[in-house]
């Protein structure tokens, strides 16, 4: 890590010291379902959906046995509901049949579940099992590239670069720092560079001069 990157990380860590996931869940299974639902949907909207979903359907068996049309109706507001319902039902069936109804705590097992990619698996590993992990979503990808912390062409390469750059114990926190900076300041279309605490260090072509 060079001096510029070190300063960037230090400032982000201080600014977003309290950053946490906005998704509401009370166990690894609920986190898994909420994270699948969060694809291309806001955490706020997912929380509204899961607040009416989890009290009625609280286990993998309950989801696996639920008619697909019923699940689609309950998650319709979060977009991509047809694909999400199909994946959730198939993942829950696999949890029941292969993992004794429990969410597994390993990357290989997690990504074997339908609809679960590395991003979702990393969120579950880090937040439900306390395993250091960097889930690379659209914010983490964009912000880390703009700041010159990573250059890989895809999420997996970016994840590896960030892992190499950052100490293992800060991987999970760094995921939140980058997400929150991306949501609040370094937005995709109109980054608020005038308010950015990293403007003096940012060399991105997307940086807007005042
Ligand atoms: S200066 Fe602009 S582009 Fe660079 S990190 Fe800050 S908000 Fe993003």
Coordinates of N, CA, C and O and ligand atoms in Angstrom, one line a residue, residues 143 146-147 181 185-187 191-193 196-200 202-204 206-208, ligand 1:
X143 N -16.1 2.8 -6.3 CA -15.3 3.7 -5.4 C -13.9 3.2 -5.3 O -13.0 4.0 -5.4
X146 N -12.3 4.3 -8.6 CA -12.1 5.7 -8.7 C -10.9 6.2 -7.9 O -10.2 7.1 -8.2
X147 N -10.8 5.5 -6.7 CA -9.7 5.9 -5.8 C -8.4 5.3 -6.0 O -7.4 5.5 -5.3
X181 N -19.4 5.4 1.4 CA -18.8 6.5 0.7 C -19.5 6.6 -0.7 O -19.8 7.6 -1.2
X185 N -21.6 9.9 -1.1 CA -20.8 11.0 -1.7 C -20.3 10.6 -3.2 O -20.6 11.3 -4.1
X186 N -19.7 9.5 -3.3 CA -19.1 9.1 -4.6 C -20.1 8.3 -5.4 O -20.0 7.1 -5.7
X187 N -21.2 9.0 -5.7 CA -22.4 8.4 -6.4 C -22.0 8.1 -7.9 O -21.1 8.7 -8.4
X191 N -21.1 12.3 -8.7 CA -20.4 12.2 -7.4 C -20.3 13.6 -6.8 O -20.1 14.6 -7.6
X192 N -20.4 13.7 -5.5 CA -20.4 15.0 -4.8 C -18.9 15.3 -4.5 O -18.6 15.4 -3.3
X193 N -18.1 15.6 -5.5 CA -16.7 15.7 -5.2 C -16.4 17.0 -4.4 O -15.4 17.0 -3.6
X196 N -16.3 15.8 -0.9 CA -15.6 14.6 -0.7 C -14.3 14.8 0.1 O -13.5 15.6 -0.2
X197 N -14.1 14.0 1.2 CA -13.0 14.1 2.0 C -11.7 13.6 1.4 O -10.6 13.7 1.9
X198 N -11.9 13.0 0.2 CA -10.7 12.4 -0.5 C -10.4 13.1 -1.8 O -9.6 12.7 -2.6
X199 N -11.1 14.3 -2.0 CA -10.9 15.0 -3.3 C -9.4 15.3 -3.6 O -9.0 15.2 -4.8
X200 N -8.7 15.7 -2.6 CA -7.3 16.0 -2.8 C -6.4 14.8 -3.2 O -5.3 15.0 -3.8
X202 N -7.9 12.0 -4.9 CA -8.6 11.3 -6.0 C -8.0 11.7 -7.4 O -8.0 12.9 -7.7
X203 N -7.7 10.7 -8.2 CA -7.2 10.9 -9.5 C -8.2 10.4 -10.6 O -7.8 10.2 -11.7
X204 N -9.4 10.2 -10.2 CA -10.4 9.6 -11.1 C -10.8 10.6 -12.2 O -10.9 11.8 -12.0
X206 N -13.6 10.6 -13.3 CA -15.0 11.0 -13.0 C -15.0 12.2 -12.0 O -16.1 12.7 -11.7
X207 N -13.9 12.6 -11.4 CA -13.8 13.6 -10.4 C -14.3 14.9 -11.1 O -13.8 15.3 -12.1
X208 N -15.2 15.6 -10.4 CA -15.7 16.9 -10.9 C -15.0 18.0 -10.1 O -15.0 18.1 -8.9
Ligands
LIG1 S1 -13.4 13.1 -5.5 FE1 -15.3 12.6 -6.5 S2 -14.8 10.8 -7.8 FE2 -13.1 11.0 -6.3 S3 -13.7 9.7 -4.6 FE3 -14.5 11.8 -4.1 S4 -16.6 11.8 -4.9 FE4 -15.5 10.0 -5.8

